[in-house]
Short mmCIF file of the C-alpha atoms (twelve columns), coordinates in Angstrom:
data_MODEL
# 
_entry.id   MODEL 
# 
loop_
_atom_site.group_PDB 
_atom_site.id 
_atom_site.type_symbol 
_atom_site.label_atom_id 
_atom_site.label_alt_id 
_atom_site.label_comp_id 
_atom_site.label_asym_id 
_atom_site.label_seq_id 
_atom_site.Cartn_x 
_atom_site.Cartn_y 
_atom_site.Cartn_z 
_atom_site.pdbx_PDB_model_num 
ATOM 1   C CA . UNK A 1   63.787  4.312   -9.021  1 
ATOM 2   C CA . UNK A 2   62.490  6.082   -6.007  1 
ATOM 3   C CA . UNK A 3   60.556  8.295   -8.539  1 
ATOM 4   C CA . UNK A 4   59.180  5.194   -10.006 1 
ATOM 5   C CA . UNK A 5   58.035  4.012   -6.598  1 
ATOM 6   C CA . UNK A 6   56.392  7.283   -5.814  1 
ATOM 7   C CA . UNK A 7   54.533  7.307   -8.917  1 
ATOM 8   C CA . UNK A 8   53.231  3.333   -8.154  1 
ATOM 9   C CA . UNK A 9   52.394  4.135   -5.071  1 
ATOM 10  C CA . UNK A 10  50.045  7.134   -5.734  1 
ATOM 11  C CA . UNK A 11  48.097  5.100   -8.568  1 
ATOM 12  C CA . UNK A 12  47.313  2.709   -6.384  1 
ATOM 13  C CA . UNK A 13  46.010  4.720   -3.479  1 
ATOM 14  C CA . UNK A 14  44.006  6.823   -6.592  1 
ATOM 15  C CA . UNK A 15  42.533  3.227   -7.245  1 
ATOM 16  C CA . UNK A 16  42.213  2.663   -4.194  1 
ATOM 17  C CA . UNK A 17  40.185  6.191   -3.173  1 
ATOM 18  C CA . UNK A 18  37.952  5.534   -6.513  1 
ATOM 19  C CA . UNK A 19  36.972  2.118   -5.573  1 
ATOM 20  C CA . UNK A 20  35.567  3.482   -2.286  1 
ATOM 21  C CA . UNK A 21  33.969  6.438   -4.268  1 
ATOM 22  C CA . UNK A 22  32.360  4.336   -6.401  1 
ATOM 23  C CA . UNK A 23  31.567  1.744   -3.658  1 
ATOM 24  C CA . UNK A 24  29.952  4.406   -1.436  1 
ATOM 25  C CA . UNK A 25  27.868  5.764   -4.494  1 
ATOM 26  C CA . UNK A 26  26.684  2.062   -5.513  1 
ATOM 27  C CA . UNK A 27  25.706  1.484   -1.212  1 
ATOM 28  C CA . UNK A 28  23.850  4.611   -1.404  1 
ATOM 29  C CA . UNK A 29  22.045  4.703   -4.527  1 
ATOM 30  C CA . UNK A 30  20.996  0.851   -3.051  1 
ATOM 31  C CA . UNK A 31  19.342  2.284   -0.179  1 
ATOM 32  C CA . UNK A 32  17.689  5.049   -1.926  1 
ATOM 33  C CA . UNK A 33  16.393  2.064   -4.371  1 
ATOM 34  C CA . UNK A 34  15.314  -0.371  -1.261  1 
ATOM 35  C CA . UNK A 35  13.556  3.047   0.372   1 
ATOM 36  C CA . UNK A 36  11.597  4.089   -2.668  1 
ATOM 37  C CA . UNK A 37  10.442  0.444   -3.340  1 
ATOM 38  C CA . UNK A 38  9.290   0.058   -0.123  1 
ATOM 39  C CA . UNK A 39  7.320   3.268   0.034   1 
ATOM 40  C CA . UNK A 40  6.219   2.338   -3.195  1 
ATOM 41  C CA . UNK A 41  4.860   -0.834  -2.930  1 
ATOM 42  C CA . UNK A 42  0.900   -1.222  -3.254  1 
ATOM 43  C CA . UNK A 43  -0.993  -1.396  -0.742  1 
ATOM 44  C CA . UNK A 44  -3.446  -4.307  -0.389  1 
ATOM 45  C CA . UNK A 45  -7.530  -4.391  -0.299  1 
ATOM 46  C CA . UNK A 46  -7.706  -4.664  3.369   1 
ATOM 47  C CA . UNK A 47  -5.402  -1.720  4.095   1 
ATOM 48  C CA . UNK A 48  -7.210  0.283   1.392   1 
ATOM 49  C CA . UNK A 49  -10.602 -0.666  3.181   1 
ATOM 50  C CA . UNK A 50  -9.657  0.238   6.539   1 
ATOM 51  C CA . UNK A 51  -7.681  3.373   5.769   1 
ATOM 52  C CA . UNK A 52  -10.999 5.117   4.514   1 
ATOM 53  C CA . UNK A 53  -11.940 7.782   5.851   1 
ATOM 54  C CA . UNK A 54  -15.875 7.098   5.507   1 
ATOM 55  C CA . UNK A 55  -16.589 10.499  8.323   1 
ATOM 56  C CA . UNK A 56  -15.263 12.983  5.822   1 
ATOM 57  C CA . UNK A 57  -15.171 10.487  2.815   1 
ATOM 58  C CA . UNK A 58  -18.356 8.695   2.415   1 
ATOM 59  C CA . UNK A 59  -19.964 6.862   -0.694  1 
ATOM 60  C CA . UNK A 60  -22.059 9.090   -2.779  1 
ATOM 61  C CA . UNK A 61  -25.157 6.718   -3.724  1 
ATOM 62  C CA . UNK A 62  -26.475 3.910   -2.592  1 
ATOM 63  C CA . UNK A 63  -25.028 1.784   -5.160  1 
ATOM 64  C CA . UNK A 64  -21.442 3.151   -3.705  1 
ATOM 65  C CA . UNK A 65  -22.358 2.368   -0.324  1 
ATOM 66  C CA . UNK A 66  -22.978 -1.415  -1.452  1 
ATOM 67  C CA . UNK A 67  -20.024 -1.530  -3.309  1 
ATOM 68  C CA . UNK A 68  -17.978 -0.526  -0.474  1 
ATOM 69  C CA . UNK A 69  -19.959 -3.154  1.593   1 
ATOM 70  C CA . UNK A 70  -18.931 -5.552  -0.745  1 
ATOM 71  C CA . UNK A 71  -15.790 -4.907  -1.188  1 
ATOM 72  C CA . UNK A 72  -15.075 -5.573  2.696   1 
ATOM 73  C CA . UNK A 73  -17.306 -8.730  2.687   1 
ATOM 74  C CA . UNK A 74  -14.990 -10.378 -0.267  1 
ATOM 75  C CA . UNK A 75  -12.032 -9.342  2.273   1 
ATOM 76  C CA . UNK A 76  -13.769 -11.300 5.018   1 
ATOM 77  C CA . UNK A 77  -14.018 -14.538 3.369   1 
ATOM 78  C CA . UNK A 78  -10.888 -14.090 0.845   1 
ATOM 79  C CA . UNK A 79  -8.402  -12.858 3.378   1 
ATOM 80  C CA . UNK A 80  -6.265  -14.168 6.031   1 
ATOM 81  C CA . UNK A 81  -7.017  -11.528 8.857   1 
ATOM 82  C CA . UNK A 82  -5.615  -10.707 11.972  1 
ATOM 83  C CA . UNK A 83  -7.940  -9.895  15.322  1 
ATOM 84  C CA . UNK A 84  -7.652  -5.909  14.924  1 
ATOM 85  C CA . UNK A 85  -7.948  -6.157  10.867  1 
ATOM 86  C CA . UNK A 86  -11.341 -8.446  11.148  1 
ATOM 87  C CA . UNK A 87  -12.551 -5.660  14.011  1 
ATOM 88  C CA . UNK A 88  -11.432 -2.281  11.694  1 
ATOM 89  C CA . UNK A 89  -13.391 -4.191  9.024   1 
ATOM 90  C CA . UNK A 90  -15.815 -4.571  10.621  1 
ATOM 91  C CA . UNK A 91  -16.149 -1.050  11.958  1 
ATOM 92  C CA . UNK A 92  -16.300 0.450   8.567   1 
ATOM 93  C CA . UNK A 93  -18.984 -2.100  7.645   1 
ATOM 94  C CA . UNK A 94  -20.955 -0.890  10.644  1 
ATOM 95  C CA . UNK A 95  -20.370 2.634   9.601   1 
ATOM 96  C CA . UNK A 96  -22.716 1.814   6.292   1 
ATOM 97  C CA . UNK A 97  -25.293 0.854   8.747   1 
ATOM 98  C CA . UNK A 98  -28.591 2.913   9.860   1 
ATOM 99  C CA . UNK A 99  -29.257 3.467   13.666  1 
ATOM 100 C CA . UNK A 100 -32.168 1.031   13.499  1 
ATOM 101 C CA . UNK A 101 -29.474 -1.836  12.264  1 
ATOM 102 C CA . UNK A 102 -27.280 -1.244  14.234  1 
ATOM 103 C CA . UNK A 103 -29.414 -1.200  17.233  1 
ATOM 104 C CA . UNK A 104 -30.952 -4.586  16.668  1 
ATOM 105 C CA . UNK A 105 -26.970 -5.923  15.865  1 
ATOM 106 C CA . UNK A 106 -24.406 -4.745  19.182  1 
ATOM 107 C CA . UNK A 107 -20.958 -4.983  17.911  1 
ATOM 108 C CA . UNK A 108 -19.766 -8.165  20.121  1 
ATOM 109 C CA . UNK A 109 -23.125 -10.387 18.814  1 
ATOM 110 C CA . UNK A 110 -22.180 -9.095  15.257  1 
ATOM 111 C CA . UNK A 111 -18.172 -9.554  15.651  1 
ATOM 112 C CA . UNK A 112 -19.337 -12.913 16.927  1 
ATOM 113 C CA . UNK A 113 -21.521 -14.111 14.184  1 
ATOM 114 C CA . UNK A 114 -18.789 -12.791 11.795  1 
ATOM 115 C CA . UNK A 115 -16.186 -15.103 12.982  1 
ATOM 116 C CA . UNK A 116 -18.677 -17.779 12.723  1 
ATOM 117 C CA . UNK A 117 -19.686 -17.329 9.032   1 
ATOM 118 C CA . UNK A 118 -15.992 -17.065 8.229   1 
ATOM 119 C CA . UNK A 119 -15.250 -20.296 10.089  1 
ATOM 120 C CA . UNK A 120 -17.950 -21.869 7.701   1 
ATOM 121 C CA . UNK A 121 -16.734 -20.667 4.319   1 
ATOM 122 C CA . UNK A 122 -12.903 -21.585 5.792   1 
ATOM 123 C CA . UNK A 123 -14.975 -25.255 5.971   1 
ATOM 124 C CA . UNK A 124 -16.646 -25.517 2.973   1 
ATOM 125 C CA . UNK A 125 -13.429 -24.272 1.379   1 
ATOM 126 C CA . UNK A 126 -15.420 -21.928 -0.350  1 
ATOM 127 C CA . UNK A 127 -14.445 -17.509 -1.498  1 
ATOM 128 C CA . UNK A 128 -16.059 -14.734 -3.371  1 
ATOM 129 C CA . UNK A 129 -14.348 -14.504 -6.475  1 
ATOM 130 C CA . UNK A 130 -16.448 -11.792 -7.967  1 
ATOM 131 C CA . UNK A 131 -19.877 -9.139  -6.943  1 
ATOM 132 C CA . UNK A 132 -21.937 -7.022  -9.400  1 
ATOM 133 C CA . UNK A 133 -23.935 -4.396  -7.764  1 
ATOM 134 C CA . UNK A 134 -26.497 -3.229  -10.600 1 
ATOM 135 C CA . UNK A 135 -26.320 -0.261  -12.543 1 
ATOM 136 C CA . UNK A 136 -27.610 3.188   -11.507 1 
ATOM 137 C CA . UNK A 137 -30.149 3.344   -13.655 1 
ATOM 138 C CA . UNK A 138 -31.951 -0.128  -12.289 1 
ATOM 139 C CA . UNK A 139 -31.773 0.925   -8.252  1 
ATOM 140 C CA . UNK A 140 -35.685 1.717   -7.106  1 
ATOM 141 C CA . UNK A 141 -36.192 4.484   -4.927  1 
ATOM 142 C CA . UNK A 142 -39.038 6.113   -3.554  1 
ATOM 143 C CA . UNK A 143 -39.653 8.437   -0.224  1 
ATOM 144 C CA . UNK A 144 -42.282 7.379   2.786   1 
ATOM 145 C CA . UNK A 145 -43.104 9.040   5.884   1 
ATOM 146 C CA . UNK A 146 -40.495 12.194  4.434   1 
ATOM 147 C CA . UNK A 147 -37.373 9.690   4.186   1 
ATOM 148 C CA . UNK A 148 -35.939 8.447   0.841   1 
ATOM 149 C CA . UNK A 149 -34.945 4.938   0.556   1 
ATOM 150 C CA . UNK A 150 -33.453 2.694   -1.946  1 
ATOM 151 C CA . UNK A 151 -33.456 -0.868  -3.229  1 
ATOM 152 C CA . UNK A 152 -29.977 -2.271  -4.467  1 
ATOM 153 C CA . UNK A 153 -29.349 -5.513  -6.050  1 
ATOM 154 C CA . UNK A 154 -25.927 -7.034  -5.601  1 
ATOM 155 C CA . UNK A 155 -24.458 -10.805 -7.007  1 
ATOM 156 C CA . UNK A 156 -22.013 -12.326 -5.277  1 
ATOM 157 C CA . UNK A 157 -20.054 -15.465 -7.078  1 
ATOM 158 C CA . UNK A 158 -18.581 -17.872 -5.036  1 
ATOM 159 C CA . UNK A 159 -16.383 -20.777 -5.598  1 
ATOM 160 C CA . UNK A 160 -16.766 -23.622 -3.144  1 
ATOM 161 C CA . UNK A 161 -13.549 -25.552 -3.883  1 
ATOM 162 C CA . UNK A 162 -14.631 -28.955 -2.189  1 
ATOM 163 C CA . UNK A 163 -17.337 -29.437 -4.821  1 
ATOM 164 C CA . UNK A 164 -15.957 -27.673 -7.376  1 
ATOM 165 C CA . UNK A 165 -18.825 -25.123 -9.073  1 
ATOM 166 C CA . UNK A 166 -19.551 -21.914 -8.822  1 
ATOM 167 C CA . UNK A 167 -22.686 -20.411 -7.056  1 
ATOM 168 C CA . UNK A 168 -24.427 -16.847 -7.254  1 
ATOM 169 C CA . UNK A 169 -25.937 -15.639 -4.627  1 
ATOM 170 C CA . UNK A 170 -28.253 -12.315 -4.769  1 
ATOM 171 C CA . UNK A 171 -29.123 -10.246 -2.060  1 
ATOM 172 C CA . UNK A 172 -31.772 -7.054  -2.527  1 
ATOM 173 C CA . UNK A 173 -30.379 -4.289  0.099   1 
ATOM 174 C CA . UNK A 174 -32.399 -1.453  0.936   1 
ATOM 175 C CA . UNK A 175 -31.167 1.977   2.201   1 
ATOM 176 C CA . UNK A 176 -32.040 4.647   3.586   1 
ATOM 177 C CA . UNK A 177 -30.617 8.433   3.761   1 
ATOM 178 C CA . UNK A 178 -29.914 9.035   7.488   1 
ATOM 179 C CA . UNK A 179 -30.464 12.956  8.559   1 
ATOM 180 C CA . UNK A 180 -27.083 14.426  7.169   1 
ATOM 181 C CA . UNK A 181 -27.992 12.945  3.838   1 
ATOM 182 C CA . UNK A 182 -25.787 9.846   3.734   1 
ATOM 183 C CA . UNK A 183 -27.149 6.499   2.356   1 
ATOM 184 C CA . UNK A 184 -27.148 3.422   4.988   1 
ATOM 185 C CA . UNK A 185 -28.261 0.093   5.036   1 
ATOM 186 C CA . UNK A 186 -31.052 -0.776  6.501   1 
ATOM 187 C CA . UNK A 187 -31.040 -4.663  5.740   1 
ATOM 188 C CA . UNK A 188 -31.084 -7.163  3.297   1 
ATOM 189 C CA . UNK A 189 -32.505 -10.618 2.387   1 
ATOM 190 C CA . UNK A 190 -31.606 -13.201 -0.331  1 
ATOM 191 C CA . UNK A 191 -32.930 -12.208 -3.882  1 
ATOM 192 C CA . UNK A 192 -33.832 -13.967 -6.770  1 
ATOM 193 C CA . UNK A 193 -31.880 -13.339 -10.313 1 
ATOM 194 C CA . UNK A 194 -34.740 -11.844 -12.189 1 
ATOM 195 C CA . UNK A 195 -34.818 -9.207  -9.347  1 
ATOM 196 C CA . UNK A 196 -31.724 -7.563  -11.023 1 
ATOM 197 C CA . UNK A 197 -31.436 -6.101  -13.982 1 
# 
């Protein structure tokens, strides 16, 4: 009898011992799982944007250096930003800008005028859904007084939800390579359709 009591009692503390094995495994393979998802998960436009390194990773061509522009202007008016994500965003903007730009545009009056054009799109209700910058082989570049510049056409389709349509707006950028060879914007004004290609 006293064998048979010995023998119950030792399967059960096995059982016992196993279901904490097994219990242990399960909590730890669930944390591994919970830490790998969360290093895993995407990141999202606006941290991509502002994580560029544009001093050691700058666009290429002019048509990059409007893409990237555009790419943080869809953020502006698409995204719910904080204070410090609106200013990083606008930072790297500024860093696609030439001297002469940015001299005629401080950062507070800019920052400023930001927050104001969002406030009206917030209004009207109204987001980029989509840009097209044209293809390389349409941008128009020529060289005066020794510097090279560069004519861009970008669309930009918004959706103003109030009225319900869409609306394309095109803007003709033009660049201009800086000493070190980089392309920045000099400015830009409203373009008509037929301007790009």
């Amino acid at each position: 009898m006293k064998k048979k009591k010995n023998t119950v009692i030792t399967i059960i503390v096995m059982l016992i011992l196993a279901a904490i094995i097994v219990g242990g495994y399960f909590l730890i393979s669930a944390r591994k799982n919970a830490e790998n998802y969360e290093g895993s998960k995407e990141k999202n436009e606006v941290d991509n944007l502002l994580e560029k390194n544009l001093d050691s990773s700058y666009p290429v061509t002019a048509r990059e250096v409007v893409k990237f522009y555009s790419r943080i202007l869809k953020c502006y008016y698409n995204e719910t930003l904080s204070e410090q994500q609106l200013g990083g965003l606008l930072d790297q903007m500024r860093k696609l800008f030439d001297e002469e730009l940015l001299a005629e545009n401080p950062r507070d009056t800019h920052l400023a005028d930001l927050q104001e054009e969002i406030r009206d799109f917030a209004a009207r209700k109204c987001t980029i859904t989509s840009y097209q910058v044209e293809q390389a082989g349409n941008i128009i570049t020529w060289t005066d007084e020794e510097k090279n510049y560069a004519r861009v056409i970008a669309s930009y389709t918004q959706f103003e939800k109030e009225e319900n349509h869409y609306l394309k707006v095109y803007e003709e950028f033009i660049l201009r390579k800086d000493d070190s060879g980089k392309w920045k914007i000099l400015g830009w004004q409203l373009a008509d359709a037929e301007d790009m290609k």
